[in-house]
PDB file of C-alpha atoms in Angstrom:
ATOM      1  CA  MET Q 772     -36.626  21.319 -11.997  1.00  0.00           C
ATOM      2  CA  ARG Q 773     -35.686  24.869 -11.117  1.00  0.00           C
ATOM      3  CA  GLN Q 774     -38.633  24.947  -8.777  1.00  0.00           C
ATOM      4  CA  ALA Q 775     -37.452  21.794  -7.073  1.00  0.00           C
ATOM      5  CA  ALA Q 776     -33.940  23.162  -6.829  1.00  0.00           C
ATOM      6  CA  LEU Q 777     -35.262  26.326  -5.214  1.00  0.00           C
ATOM      7  CA  LEU Q 778     -37.132  24.333  -2.613  1.00  0.00           C
ATOM      8  CA  ARG Q 779     -33.903  22.747  -1.496  1.00  0.00           C
ATOM      9  CA  SER Q 780     -31.836  25.886  -1.606  1.00  0.00           C
ATOM     10  CA  ASP Q 781     -32.246  29.451  -0.487  1.00  0.00           C
ATOM     11  CA  LYS Q 782     -30.281  30.661  -3.475  1.00  0.00           C
ATOM     12  CA  GLY Q 783     -31.584  32.214  -6.659  1.00  0.00           C
ATOM     13  CA  LEU Q 784     -32.446  30.789 -10.028  1.00  0.00           C
ATOM     14  CA  GLY Q 785     -28.946  30.914 -11.472  1.00  0.00           C
ATOM     15  CA  THR Q 786     -26.457  28.093 -11.503  1.00  0.00           C
ATOM     16  CA  PRO Q 787     -27.127  26.087  -8.362  1.00  0.00           C
ATOM     17  CA  GLY Q 788     -24.467  26.851  -5.794  1.00  0.00           C
ATOM     18  CA  THR Q 789     -23.352  24.950  -2.764  1.00  0.00           C
ATOM     19  CA  ASP Q 790     -25.907  24.868   0.006  1.00  0.00           C
ATOM     20  CA  ARG Q 791     -23.734  24.762   3.089  1.00  0.00           C
ATOM     21  CA  LYS Q 792     -25.394  25.308   6.405  1.00  0.00           C
ATOM     22  CA  LYS Q 793     -23.497  25.587   9.645  1.00  0.00           C
ATOM     23  CA  VAL Q 794     -25.137  23.715  12.478  1.00  0.00           C
ATOM     24  CA  LYS Q 795     -23.642  23.148  15.907  1.00  0.00           C
ATOM     25  CA  PRO Q 796     -19.856  22.980  16.009  1.00  0.00           C
ATOM     26  CA  ALA Q 797     -19.847  19.285  16.849  1.00  0.00           C
ATOM     27  CA  ALA Q 798     -21.994  18.402  13.861  1.00  0.00           C
ATOM     28  CA  LYS Q 799     -20.916  20.163  10.718  1.00  0.00           C
ATOM     29  CA  ALA Q 800     -23.576  20.559   8.103  1.00  0.00           C
ATOM     30  CA  PRO Q 801     -23.772  18.488   4.975  1.00  0.00           C
ATOM     31  CA  VAL Q 802     -23.015  20.196   1.705  1.00  0.00           C
ATOM     32  CA  GLU Q 803     -25.241  19.334  -1.164  1.00  0.00           C
ATOM     33  CA  THR Q 804     -26.312  20.517  -4.533  1.00  0.00           C
ATOM     34  CA  THR Q 805     -28.619  18.951  -7.047  1.00  0.00           C
ATOM     35  CA  ILE Q 806     -27.989  20.027 -10.573  1.00  0.00           C
ATOM     36  CA  PRO Q 807     -30.665  19.785 -13.278  1.00  0.00           C
ATOM     37  CA  GLY Q 808     -29.854  17.600 -16.255  1.00  0.00           C
ATOM     38  CA  ASP Q 809     -31.217  14.195 -16.732  1.00  0.00           C
ATOM     39  CA  ASP Q 810     -30.027  12.306 -19.805  1.00  0.00           C
ATOM     40  CA  ARG Q 811     -28.485   9.067 -18.769  1.00  0.00           C
ATOM     41  CA  LYS Q 812     -24.957   8.643 -20.062  1.00  0.00           C
ATOM     42  CA  ASP Q 813     -23.923   5.383 -18.484  1.00  0.00           C
ATOM     43  CA  HIS Q 814     -24.995   3.082 -21.296  1.00  0.00           C
ATOM     44  CA  PHE Q 815     -23.079  -0.155 -21.841  1.00  0.00           C
ATOM     45  CA  VAL Q 816     -19.812   0.235 -23.732  1.00  0.00           C
ATOM     46  CA  VAL Q 817     -17.032  -1.926 -25.094  1.00  0.00           C
ATOM     47  CA  ARG Q 818     -13.787  -1.286 -23.203  1.00  0.00           C
ATOM     48  CA  ASN Q 819     -10.623  -3.188 -24.163  1.00  0.00           C
ATOM     49  CA  GLY Q 820     -12.813  -5.539 -26.160  1.00  0.00           C
ATOM     50  CA  VAL Q 821     -15.082  -6.270 -23.187  1.00  0.00           C
ATOM     51  CA  ARG Q 822     -18.727  -5.186 -23.209  1.00  0.00           C
ATOM     52  CA  CYS Q 823     -19.490  -3.795 -19.780  1.00  0.00           C
ATOM     53  CA  ALA Q 824     -21.629  -1.338 -17.860  1.00  0.00           C
ATOM     54  CA  GLY Q 825     -18.635   0.767 -16.926  1.00  0.00           C
ATOM     55  CA  VAL Q 826     -15.216   1.038 -15.378  1.00  0.00           C
ATOM     56  CA  HIS Q 827     -15.080   1.121 -11.595  1.00  0.00           C
ATOM     57  CA  LEU Q 828     -11.813   2.347 -10.100  1.00  0.00           C
ATOM     58  CA  ILE Q 829     -11.050   1.608  -6.437  1.00  0.00           C
ATOM     59  CA  ILE Q 830      -8.531   4.229  -5.350  1.00  0.00           C
ATOM     60  CA  ASP Q 831      -6.583   4.381  -2.083  1.00  0.00           C
ATOM     61  CA  LEU Q 832      -4.554   7.469  -1.170  1.00  0.00           C
ATOM     62  CA  TYR Q 833      -1.882   7.029   1.498  1.00  0.00           C
ATOM     63  CA  GLU Q 834       0.118   9.691   3.320  1.00  0.00           C
ATOM     64  CA  ALA Q 835      -2.110  12.313   1.774  1.00  0.00           C
ATOM     65  CA  GLU Q 836      -2.743  15.952   2.731  1.00  0.00           C
ATOM     66  CA  GLY Q 837      -5.809  18.138   3.013  1.00  0.00           C
ATOM     67  CA  LEU Q 838      -8.144  15.302   3.987  1.00  0.00           C
ATOM     68  CA  ALA Q 839     -10.021  17.405   6.564  1.00  0.00           C
ATOM     69  CA  ASP Q 840     -10.511  20.316   4.160  1.00  0.00           C
ATOM     70  CA  ILE Q 841     -14.081  20.020   2.892  1.00  0.00           C
ATOM     71  CA  ASP Q 842     -13.616  22.885   0.413  1.00  0.00           C
ATOM     72  CA  LEU Q 843     -10.574  21.228  -1.112  1.00  0.00           C
ATOM     73  CA  ILE Q 844     -12.397  17.913  -1.274  1.00  0.00           C
ATOM     74  CA  GLU Q 845     -15.462  19.411  -2.930  1.00  0.00           C
ATOM     75  CA  ALA Q 846     -13.282  21.247  -5.452  1.00  0.00           C
ATOM     76  CA  ALA Q 847     -11.360  18.049  -6.193  1.00  0.00           C
ATOM     77  CA  LEU Q 848     -14.549  16.065  -6.754  1.00  0.00           C
ATOM     78  CA  ARG Q 849     -15.896  18.727  -9.107  1.00  0.00           C
ATOM     79  CA  LYS Q 850     -12.618  18.852 -11.001  1.00  0.00           C
ATOM     80  CA  CYS Q 851     -12.617  15.052 -11.288  1.00  0.00           C
ATOM     81  CA  VAL Q 852     -16.070  15.261 -12.853  1.00  0.00           C
ATOM     82  CA  SER Q 853     -15.026  17.890 -15.362  1.00  0.00           C
ATOM     83  CA  GLU Q 854     -11.673  16.310 -16.226  1.00  0.00           C
ATOM     84  CA  ALA Q 855     -13.373  12.963 -16.800  1.00  0.00           C
ATOM     85  CA  GLY Q 856     -15.900  14.616 -19.107  1.00  0.00           C
ATOM     86  CA  ALA Q 857     -18.739  13.481 -16.856  1.00  0.00           C
ATOM     87  CA  THR Q 858     -22.014  15.180 -15.882  1.00  0.00           C
ATOM     88  CA  LEU Q 859     -22.711  16.036 -12.252  1.00  0.00           C
ATOM     89  CA  LEU Q 860     -26.287  15.453 -11.083  1.00  0.00           C
ATOM     90  CA  HIS Q 861     -25.947  15.750  -7.299  1.00  0.00           C
ATOM     91  CA  ILE Q 862     -23.158  16.254  -4.795  1.00  0.00           C
ATOM     92  CA  HIS Q 863     -23.269  15.728  -1.054  1.00  0.00           C
ATOM     93  CA  LEU Q 864     -20.461  16.102   1.460  1.00  0.00           C
ATOM     94  CA  HIS Q 865     -20.542  15.342   5.149  1.00  0.00           C
ATOM     95  CA  HIS Q 866     -17.932  16.640   7.613  1.00  0.00           C
ATOM     96  CA  PHE Q 867     -17.371  14.467  10.654  1.00  0.00           C
ATOM     97  CA  GLU Q 868     -16.271  15.590  14.084  1.00  0.00           C
ATOM     98  CA  PRO Q 869     -14.028  15.345  15.970  1.00  0.00           C
ATOM     99  CA  ASN Q 870     -11.579  13.818  13.488  1.00  0.00           C
ATOM    100  CA  GLY Q 871     -12.464  16.171  10.608  1.00  0.00           C
ATOM    101  CA  GLY Q 872     -12.911  13.359   8.099  1.00  0.00           C
ATOM    102  CA  VAL Q 873     -15.183  13.881   5.138  1.00  0.00           C
ATOM    103  CA  SER Q 874     -17.550  11.542   3.319  1.00  0.00           C
ATOM    104  CA  GLY Q 875     -18.600  12.802  -0.079  1.00  0.00           C
ATOM    105  CA  VAL Q 876     -20.539  11.413  -3.005  1.00  0.00           C
ATOM    106  CA  ALA Q 877     -21.081  12.845  -6.466  1.00  0.00           C
ATOM    107  CA  VAL Q 878     -23.924  11.239  -8.418  1.00  0.00           C
ATOM    108  CA  LEU Q 879     -23.238  11.435 -12.128  1.00  0.00           C
ATOM    109  CA  ALA Q 880     -25.153  10.781 -15.309  1.00  0.00           C
ATOM    110  CA  GLU Q 881     -22.353   8.242 -15.778  1.00  0.00           C
ATOM    111  CA  SER Q 882     -22.609   6.682 -12.244  1.00  0.00           C
ATOM    112  CA  HIS Q 883     -20.727   8.122  -9.214  1.00  0.00           C
ATOM    113  CA  ILE Q 884     -17.597   9.194  -7.363  1.00  0.00           C
ATOM    114  CA  SER Q 885     -17.199   8.729  -3.615  1.00  0.00           C
ATOM    115  CA  ILE Q 886     -14.570   9.740  -1.086  1.00  0.00           C
ATOM    116  CA  HIS Q 887     -14.128   8.902   2.584  1.00  0.00           C
ATOM    117  CA  SER Q 888     -11.171  10.456   4.354  1.00  0.00           C
ATOM    118  CA  TRP Q 889      -9.382   9.690   7.602  1.00  0.00           C
ATOM    119  CA  PRO Q 890      -7.137  12.736   8.139  1.00  0.00           C
ATOM    120  CA  GLU Q 891      -5.587  11.274  11.272  1.00  0.00           C
ATOM    121  CA  ALA Q 892      -4.281   8.367   9.189  1.00  0.00           C
ATOM    122  CA  GLY Q 893      -3.447  10.413   6.068  1.00  0.00           C
ATOM    123  CA  TYR Q 894      -5.723   7.984   4.224  1.00  0.00           C
ATOM    124  CA  ALA Q 895      -8.609   8.391   1.809  1.00  0.00           C
ATOM    125  CA  ALA Q 896     -10.705   5.724   0.097  1.00  0.00           C
ATOM    126  CA  LEU Q 897     -12.289   6.709  -3.216  1.00  0.00           C
ATOM    127  CA  ASP Q 898     -14.193   4.954  -5.905  1.00  0.00           C
ATOM    128  CA  VAL Q 899     -14.887   6.283  -9.371  1.00  0.00           C
ATOM    129  CA  PHE Q 900     -17.512   4.469 -11.437  1.00  0.00           C
ATOM    130  CA  MET Q 901     -18.114   5.837 -14.909  1.00  0.00           C
ATOM    131  CA  CYS Q 902     -19.313   4.726 -18.268  1.00  0.00           C
ATOM    132  CA  GLY Q 903     -20.267   6.121 -21.632  1.00  0.00           C
ATOM    133  CA  ASP Q 904     -17.603   8.402 -23.038  1.00  0.00           C
ATOM    134  CA  ALA Q 905     -16.331   9.520 -19.628  1.00  0.00           C
ATOM    135  CA  LYS Q 906     -12.708   8.850 -18.737  1.00  0.00           C
ATOM    136  CA  PRO Q 907     -12.433   7.822 -15.069  1.00  0.00           C
ATOM    137  CA  GLU Q 908      -8.645   7.489 -15.322  1.00  0.00           C
ATOM    138  CA  ASN Q 909      -8.482  11.269 -15.765  1.00  0.00           C
ATOM    139  CA  CYS Q 910      -9.382  11.597 -12.080  1.00  0.00           C
ATOM    140  CA  ILE Q 911      -6.032  10.203 -10.930  1.00  0.00           C
ATOM    141  CA  PRO Q 912      -3.907  13.275 -11.772  1.00  0.00           C
ATOM    142  CA  VAL Q 913      -6.572  15.488 -10.150  1.00  0.00           C
ATOM    143  CA  LEU Q 914      -6.348  13.490  -6.926  1.00  0.00           C
ATOM    144  CA  ARG Q 915      -2.541  13.533  -7.005  1.00  0.00           C
ATOM    145  CA  GLU Q 916      -2.515  17.296  -7.357  1.00  0.00           C
ATOM    146  CA  ALA Q 917      -5.213  17.934  -4.732  1.00  0.00           C
ATOM    147  CA  PHE Q 918      -4.060  15.591  -1.961  1.00  0.00           C
ATOM    148  CA  LYS Q 919      -0.369  14.988  -2.724  1.00  0.00           C
ATOM    149  CA  PRO Q 920      -0.406  11.356  -1.606  1.00  0.00           C
ATOM    150  CA  LYS Q 921       2.945   9.638  -1.284  1.00  0.00           C
ATOM    151  CA  ARG Q 922       1.300   6.443  -2.516  1.00  0.00           C
ATOM    152  CA  ILE Q 923      -1.781   5.683  -4.626  1.00  0.00           C
ATOM    153  CA  VAL Q 924      -3.195   2.204  -5.181  1.00  0.00           C
ATOM    154  CA  VAL Q 925      -5.735   1.833  -7.990  1.00  0.00           C
ATOM    155  CA  GLY Q 926      -7.813  -1.257  -8.654  1.00  0.00           C
ATOM    156  CA  GLU Q 927     -10.154  -1.649 -11.621  1.00  0.00           C
ATOM    157  CA  HIS Q 928     -13.374  -3.565 -12.131  1.00  0.00           C
ATOM    158  CA  LEU Q 929     -15.135  -3.778 -15.480  1.00  0.00           C
ATOM    159  CA  ARG Q 930     -18.670  -3.911 -14.111  1.00  0.00           C
ATOM    160  CA  GLY Q 931     -21.519  -5.858 -15.654  1.00  0.00           C
ATOM    161  CA  GLN Q 932     -19.566  -8.112 -17.960  1.00  0.00           C
ATOM    162  CA  GLY Q 933     -21.937 -10.578 -19.563  1.00  0.00           C
ATOM    163  CA  ALA Q 934     -25.074  -8.671 -18.543  1.00  0.00           C
TER     164      ALA Q 934
ATOM    165  CA  MET C 362     -29.650  19.993  13.128  1.00  0.00           C
ATOM    166  CA  ARG C 363     -33.426  19.867  13.102  1.00  0.00           C
ATOM    167  CA  GLN C 364     -33.428  23.415  11.873  1.00  0.00           C
ATOM    168  CA  ALA C 365     -31.179  22.456   8.988  1.00  0.00           C
ATOM    169  CA  ALA C 366     -33.383  19.465   8.201  1.00  0.00           C
ATOM    170  CA  LEU C 367     -36.430  21.703   8.065  1.00  0.00           C
ATOM    171  CA  LEU C 368     -34.720  24.041   5.650  1.00  0.00           C
ATOM    172  CA  ARG C 369     -34.201  21.203   3.247  1.00  0.00           C
ATOM    173  CA  SER C 370     -37.626  19.684   3.612  1.00  0.00           C
ATOM    174  CA  ASP C 371     -41.173  20.932   3.762  1.00  0.00           C
ATOM    175  CA  LYS C 372     -42.044  18.226   6.239  1.00  0.00           C
ATOM    176  CA  GLY C 373     -42.435  18.519   9.984  1.00  0.00           C
ATOM    177  CA  LEU C 374     -40.095  17.859  12.839  1.00  0.00           C
ATOM    178  CA  GLY C 375     -40.776  14.152  13.112  1.00  0.00           C
ATOM    179  CA  THR C 376     -38.763  11.407  11.479  1.00  0.00           C
ATOM    180  CA  PRO C 377     -37.529  12.824   8.180  1.00  0.00           C
ATOM    181  CA  GLY C 378     -39.468  11.360   5.290  1.00  0.00           C
ATOM    182  CA  THR C 379     -38.639  11.084   1.637  1.00  0.00           C
ATOM    183  CA  ASP C 380     -38.568  14.384  -0.201  1.00  0.00           C
ATOM    184  CA  ARG C 381     -39.710  13.331  -3.647  1.00  0.00           C
ATOM    185  CA  LYS C 382     -40.612  16.020  -6.123  1.00  0.00           C
ATOM    186  CA  LYS C 383     -42.117  15.301  -9.489  1.00  0.00           C
ATOM    187  CA  VAL C 384     -40.653  17.383 -12.290  1.00  0.00           C
ATOM    188  CA  LYS C 385     -41.319  16.995 -15.985  1.00  0.00           C
ATOM    189  CA  PRO C 386     -42.159  13.457 -17.097  1.00  0.00           C
ATOM    190  CA  ALA C 387     -38.926  13.085 -19.028  1.00  0.00           C
ATOM    191  CA  ALA C 388     -36.816  13.994 -16.022  1.00  0.00           C
ATOM    192  CA  LYS C 389     -37.991  12.288 -12.887  1.00  0.00           C
ATOM    193  CA  ALA C 390     -37.112  14.065  -9.717  1.00  0.00           C
ATOM    194  CA  PRO C 391     -34.340  13.039  -7.390  1.00  0.00           C
ATOM    195  CA  VAL C 392     -35.339  11.553  -4.096  1.00  0.00           C
ATOM    196  CA  GLU C 393     -33.323  12.644  -1.147  1.00  0.00           C
ATOM    197  CA  THR C 394     -33.387  12.821   2.565  1.00  0.00           C
ATOM    198  CA  THR C 395     -30.763  14.006   4.985  1.00  0.00           C
ATOM    199  CA  ILE C 396     -31.066  12.496   8.389  1.00  0.00           C
ATOM    200  CA  PRO C 397     -29.613  14.187  11.456  1.00  0.00           C
ATOM    201  CA  GLY C 398     -27.004  12.235  13.370  1.00  0.00           C
ATOM    202  CA  ASP C 399     -23.358  12.918  13.089  1.00  0.00           C
ATOM    203  CA  ASP C 400     -21.055  10.630  15.043  1.00  0.00           C
ATOM    204  CA  ARG C 401     -18.594   9.002  12.733  1.00  0.00           C
ATOM    205  CA  LYS C 402     -18.659   5.228  12.960  1.00  0.00           C
ATOM    206  CA  ASP C 403     -16.200   4.214  10.283  1.00  0.00           C
ATOM    207  CA  HIS C 404     -13.118   4.046  12.439  1.00  0.00           C
ATOM    208  CA  PHE C 405     -10.379   1.600  11.500  1.00  0.00           C
ATOM    209  CA  VAL C 406     -10.997  -1.991  12.539  1.00  0.00           C
ATOM    210  CA  VAL C 407      -9.253  -5.346  12.453  1.00  0.00           C
ATOM    211  CA  ARG C 408     -11.040  -7.726  10.096  1.00  0.00           C
ATOM    212  CA  ASN C 409      -9.721 -11.270   9.650  1.00  0.00           C
ATOM    213  CA  GLY C 410      -6.528 -10.171  11.340  1.00  0.00           C
ATOM    214  CA  VAL C 411      -6.074  -7.236   8.943  1.00  0.00           C
ATOM    215  CA  ARG C 412      -6.273  -3.646  10.173  1.00  0.00           C
ATOM    216  CA  CYS C 413      -8.234  -1.677   7.631  1.00  0.00           C
ATOM    217  CA  ALA C 414     -10.539   1.265   7.136  1.00  0.00           C
ATOM    218  CA  GLY C 415     -13.429  -0.977   6.139  1.00  0.00           C
ATOM    219  CA  VAL C 416     -14.853  -3.700   3.961  1.00  0.00           C
ATOM    220  CA  HIS C 417     -15.897  -2.678   0.462  1.00  0.00           C
ATOM    221  CA  LEU C 418     -18.145  -5.131  -1.344  1.00  0.00           C
ATOM    222  CA  ILE C 419     -18.522  -4.871  -5.135  1.00  0.00           C
ATOM    223  CA  ILE C 420     -21.834  -6.541  -5.979  1.00  0.00           C
ATOM    224  CA  ASP C 421     -23.213  -7.368  -9.429  1.00  0.00           C
ATOM    225  CA  LEU C 422     -26.803  -8.562  -9.830  1.00  0.00           C
ATOM    226  CA  TYR C 423     -27.637 -10.358 -13.089  1.00  0.00           C
ATOM    227  CA  GLU C 424     -31.054 -11.314 -14.467  1.00  0.00           C
ATOM    228  CA  ALA C 425     -32.633  -9.289 -11.713  1.00  0.00           C
ATOM    229  CA  GLU C 426     -36.169  -7.875 -11.338  1.00  0.00           C
ATOM    230  CA  GLY C 427     -37.599  -4.571 -10.194  1.00  0.00           C
ATOM    231  CA  LEU C 428     -34.644  -2.492 -11.358  1.00  0.00           C
ATOM    232  CA  ALA C 429     -36.836   0.363 -12.644  1.00  0.00           C
ATOM    233  CA  ASP C 430     -38.879   0.522  -9.427  1.00  0.00           C
ATOM    234  CA  ILE C 431     -37.485   3.459  -7.461  1.00  0.00           C
ATOM    235  CA  ASP C 432     -39.668   2.706  -4.442  1.00  0.00           C
ATOM    236  CA  LEU C 433     -38.429  -0.866  -4.287  1.00  0.00           C
ATOM    237  CA  ILE C 434     -34.840   0.320  -4.679  1.00  0.00           C
ATOM    238  CA  GLU C 435     -35.163   2.920  -1.953  1.00  0.00           C
ATOM    239  CA  ALA C 436     -36.765   0.388   0.389  1.00  0.00           C
ATOM    240  CA  ALA C 437     -34.001  -2.115  -0.363  1.00  0.00           C
ATOM    241  CA  LEU C 438     -31.271   0.440   0.353  1.00  0.00           C
ATOM    242  CA  ARG C 439     -32.902   1.404   3.631  1.00  0.00           C
ATOM    243  CA  LYS C 440     -33.289  -2.247   4.613  1.00  0.00           C
ATOM    244  CA  CYS C 441     -29.635  -2.881   3.740  1.00  0.00           C
ATOM    245  CA  VAL C 442     -28.666  -0.073   6.102  1.00  0.00           C
ATOM    246  CA  SER C 443     -30.766  -1.410   8.947  1.00  0.00           C
ATOM    247  CA  GLU C 444     -29.817  -5.072   8.459  1.00  0.00           C
ATOM    248  CA  ALA C 445     -26.140  -4.124   8.391  1.00  0.00           C
ATOM    249  CA  GLY C 446     -26.572  -2.193  11.626  1.00  0.00           C
ATOM    250  CA  ALA C 447     -25.417   0.993   9.925  1.00  0.00           C
ATOM    251  CA  THR C 448     -26.521   4.619  10.347  1.00  0.00           C
ATOM    252  CA  LEU C 449     -28.061   6.505   7.420  1.00  0.00           C
ATOM    253  CA  LEU C 450     -26.999  10.144   7.057  1.00  0.00           C
ATOM    254  CA  HIS C 451     -28.287  10.998   3.563  1.00  0.00           C
ATOM    255  CA  ILE C 452     -30.008   9.193   0.719  1.00  0.00           C
ATOM    256  CA  HIS C 453     -30.404  10.338  -2.854  1.00  0.00           C
ATOM    257  CA  LEU C 454     -32.022   8.497  -5.756  1.00  0.00           C
ATOM    258  CA  HIS C 455     -32.182   9.562  -9.372  1.00  0.00           C
ATOM    259  CA  HIS C 456     -34.603   8.029 -11.883  1.00  0.00           C
ATOM    260  CA  PHE C 457     -33.439   8.092 -15.479  1.00  0.00           C
ATOM    261  CA  GLU C 458     -35.593   8.256 -18.579  1.00  0.00           C
ATOM    262  CA  PRO C 459     -36.342   6.646 -20.920  1.00  0.00           C
ATOM    263  CA  ASN C 460     -34.817   3.381 -19.708  1.00  0.00           C
ATOM    264  CA  GLY C 461     -36.143   3.681 -16.137  1.00  0.00           C
ATOM    265  CA  GLY C 462     -32.768   2.958 -14.548  1.00  0.00           C
ATOM    266  CA  VAL C 463     -32.005   4.277 -11.107  1.00  0.00           C
ATOM    267  CA  SER C 464     -28.827   5.621  -9.549  1.00  0.00           C
ATOM    268  CA  GLY C 465     -28.929   5.778  -5.789  1.00  0.00           C
ATOM    269  CA  VAL C 466     -26.473   6.529  -3.015  1.00  0.00           C
ATOM    270  CA  ALA C 467     -26.843   6.221   0.719  1.00  0.00           C
ATOM    271  CA  VAL C 468     -24.212   8.081   2.746  1.00  0.00           C
ATOM    272  CA  LEU C 469     -23.648   6.353   6.065  1.00  0.00           C
ATOM    273  CA  ALA C 470     -21.813   7.118   9.271  1.00  0.00           C
ATOM    274  CA  GLU C 471     -19.925   3.965   8.247  1.00  0.00           C
ATOM    275  CA  SER C 472     -19.263   5.042   4.580  1.00  0.00           C
ATOM    276  CA  HIS C 473     -21.814   4.377   1.770  1.00  0.00           C
ATOM    277  CA  ILE C 474     -23.970   2.139  -0.391  1.00  0.00           C
ATOM    278  CA  SER C 475     -24.542   2.818  -4.086  1.00  0.00           C
ATOM    279  CA  ILE C 476     -26.710   1.237  -6.754  1.00  0.00           C
ATOM    280  CA  HIS C 477     -26.912   1.801 -10.507  1.00  0.00           C
ATOM    281  CA  SER C 478     -29.488  -0.235 -12.410  1.00  0.00           C
ATOM    282  CA  TRP C 479     -29.952  -1.063 -16.081  1.00  0.00           C
ATOM    283  CA  PRO C 480     -33.474  -2.567 -16.200  1.00  0.00           C
ATOM    284  CA  GLU C 481     -33.201  -3.306 -19.900  1.00  0.00           C
ATOM    285  CA  ALA C 482     -30.249  -5.584 -19.177  1.00  0.00           C
ATOM    286  CA  GLY C 483     -31.599  -7.013 -15.909  1.00  0.00           C
ATOM    287  CA  TYR C 484     -28.351  -5.780 -14.370  1.00  0.00           C
ATOM    288  CA  ALA C 485     -27.486  -3.716 -11.307  1.00  0.00           C
ATOM    289  CA  ALA C 486     -24.083  -2.637 -10.008  1.00  0.00           C
ATOM    290  CA  LEU C 487     -23.840  -1.992  -6.276  1.00  0.00           C
ATOM    291  CA  ASP C 488     -21.093  -1.259  -3.849  1.00  0.00           C
ATOM    292  CA  VAL C 489     -21.342  -1.441  -0.087  1.00  0.00           C
ATOM    293  CA  PHE C 490     -18.531   0.141   1.919  1.00  0.00           C
ATOM    294  CA  MET C 491     -18.837  -0.126   5.685  1.00  0.00           C
ATOM    295  CA  CYS C 492     -16.675  -0.147   8.720  1.00  0.00           C
ATOM    296  CA  GLY C 493     -16.956  -0.050  12.478  1.00  0.00           C
ATOM    297  CA  ASP C 494     -19.341  -2.649  13.801  1.00  0.00           C
ATOM    298  CA  ALA C 495     -21.536  -2.682  10.678  1.00  0.00           C
ATOM    299  CA  LYS C 496     -21.948  -5.940   8.771  1.00  0.00           C
ATOM    300  CA  PRO C 497     -21.935  -5.246   5.012  1.00  0.00           C
ATOM    301  CA  GLU C 498     -22.411  -8.938   4.232  1.00  0.00           C
ATOM    302  CA  ASN C 499     -25.902  -8.679   5.725  1.00  0.00           C
ATOM    303  CA  CYS C 500     -26.918  -6.672   2.654  1.00  0.00           C
ATOM    304  CA  ILE C 501     -26.637  -9.692   0.352  1.00  0.00           C
ATOM    305  CA  PRO C 502     -29.804 -11.488   1.520  1.00  0.00           C
ATOM    306  CA  VAL C 503     -31.693  -8.184   1.347  1.00  0.00           C
ATOM    307  CA  LEU C 504     -30.648  -7.709  -2.288  1.00  0.00           C
ATOM    308  CA  ARG C 505     -31.535 -11.321  -3.139  1.00  0.00           C
ATOM    309  CA  GLU C 506     -35.001 -10.900  -1.691  1.00  0.00           C
ATOM    310  CA  ALA C 507     -35.636  -7.489  -3.259  1.00  0.00           C
ATOM    311  CA  PHE C 508     -34.371  -8.071  -6.799  1.00  0.00           C
ATOM    312  CA  LYS C 509     -34.447 -11.869  -7.183  1.00  0.00           C
ATOM    313  CA  PRO C 510     -31.275 -12.028  -9.289  1.00  0.00           C
ATOM    314  CA  LYS C 511     -30.496 -15.354 -10.914  1.00  0.00           C
ATOM    315  CA  ARG C 512     -26.817 -14.653 -10.342  1.00  0.00           C
ATOM    316  CA  ILE C 513     -24.896 -12.492  -7.856  1.00  0.00           C
ATOM    317  CA  VAL C 514     -21.160 -11.827  -8.047  1.00  0.00           C
ATOM    318  CA  VAL C 515     -19.546 -10.337  -4.946  1.00  0.00           C
ATOM    319  CA  GLY C 516     -15.999  -9.018  -4.738  1.00  0.00           C
ATOM    320  CA  GLU C 517     -14.379  -7.762  -1.564  1.00  0.00           C
ATOM    321  CA  HIS C 518     -11.727  -5.139  -0.871  1.00  0.00           C
ATOM    322  CA  LEU C 519     -10.297  -4.519   2.585  1.00  0.00           C
ATOM    323  CA  ARG C 520      -9.705  -0.794   2.169  1.00  0.00           C
ATOM    324  CA  GLY C 521      -6.857   1.140   3.707  1.00  0.00           C
ATOM    325  CA  GLN C 522      -4.594  -1.712   4.688  1.00  0.00           C
ATOM    326  CA  GLY C 523      -1.349  -0.323   6.010  1.00  0.00           C
ATOM    327  CA  ALA C 524      -2.684   3.219   6.401  1.00  0.00           C
TER     328      ALA C 524
END
């Protein structure tokens, strides 16, 4: 796995860092890291008496700040992962021009987190899908602190009921 | 951009292929490709009279087949992208052991598609978030054909209303 990680990154054999490559100004480079670690942790659980594959939160941030700041967004995603007690397998962020919006996904042993931001509208759409012992609701305070939205709307799906 | 693509792949300058690296048997390698192309296409739209950032479909497949087949899953994701008229920026698939489940995300110029499969339960959880001129509903027939689920449940969110 370290070999594979090296092939995708020009960094050393330590903890995989962020591989951010600047391309032309009009097409900012994607940011991505793949982190070794492979035990699946998104097994079916019973949540509020319902057996399901996991909890999927649909989160809208309105009148939010920092939505063009790819470093802030990456840090927020990583903090969401740690606060939720989840395991990061791969993270990829894409910075759009000219509006500065960011699309980011974090693939987890427990499923995923995604963010898509529209800085010009002060709006970001996230979803947080986690199972096992992870606590997706712990991401909400992280997002409040990072992006200071004046309004957050959170929807919840218990995925895979009856599977 | 081609330079950046080369740095992440040991393939040539043609159409980027799938970078699949085998690791140890108990930890199958991630599959990922980053495809050049950077114009954002997930601008706000009016859908059914509602101005929104995009349509987010929450899709559950029950009693489905092929959910441990990473090649089938990758092909289905790519076909979803093309049938929806979307633009693929990055795709990453992760094969879990021992259950054979797959987590996959496709980052699009129009947002993303994700899949998480539990072959032992015949269940897969997907979400398809697209905006602009893309047609996320066109993914449903692709998923039916690929995974032959006996039951599909589709929920819809119009994201970012009022942003």
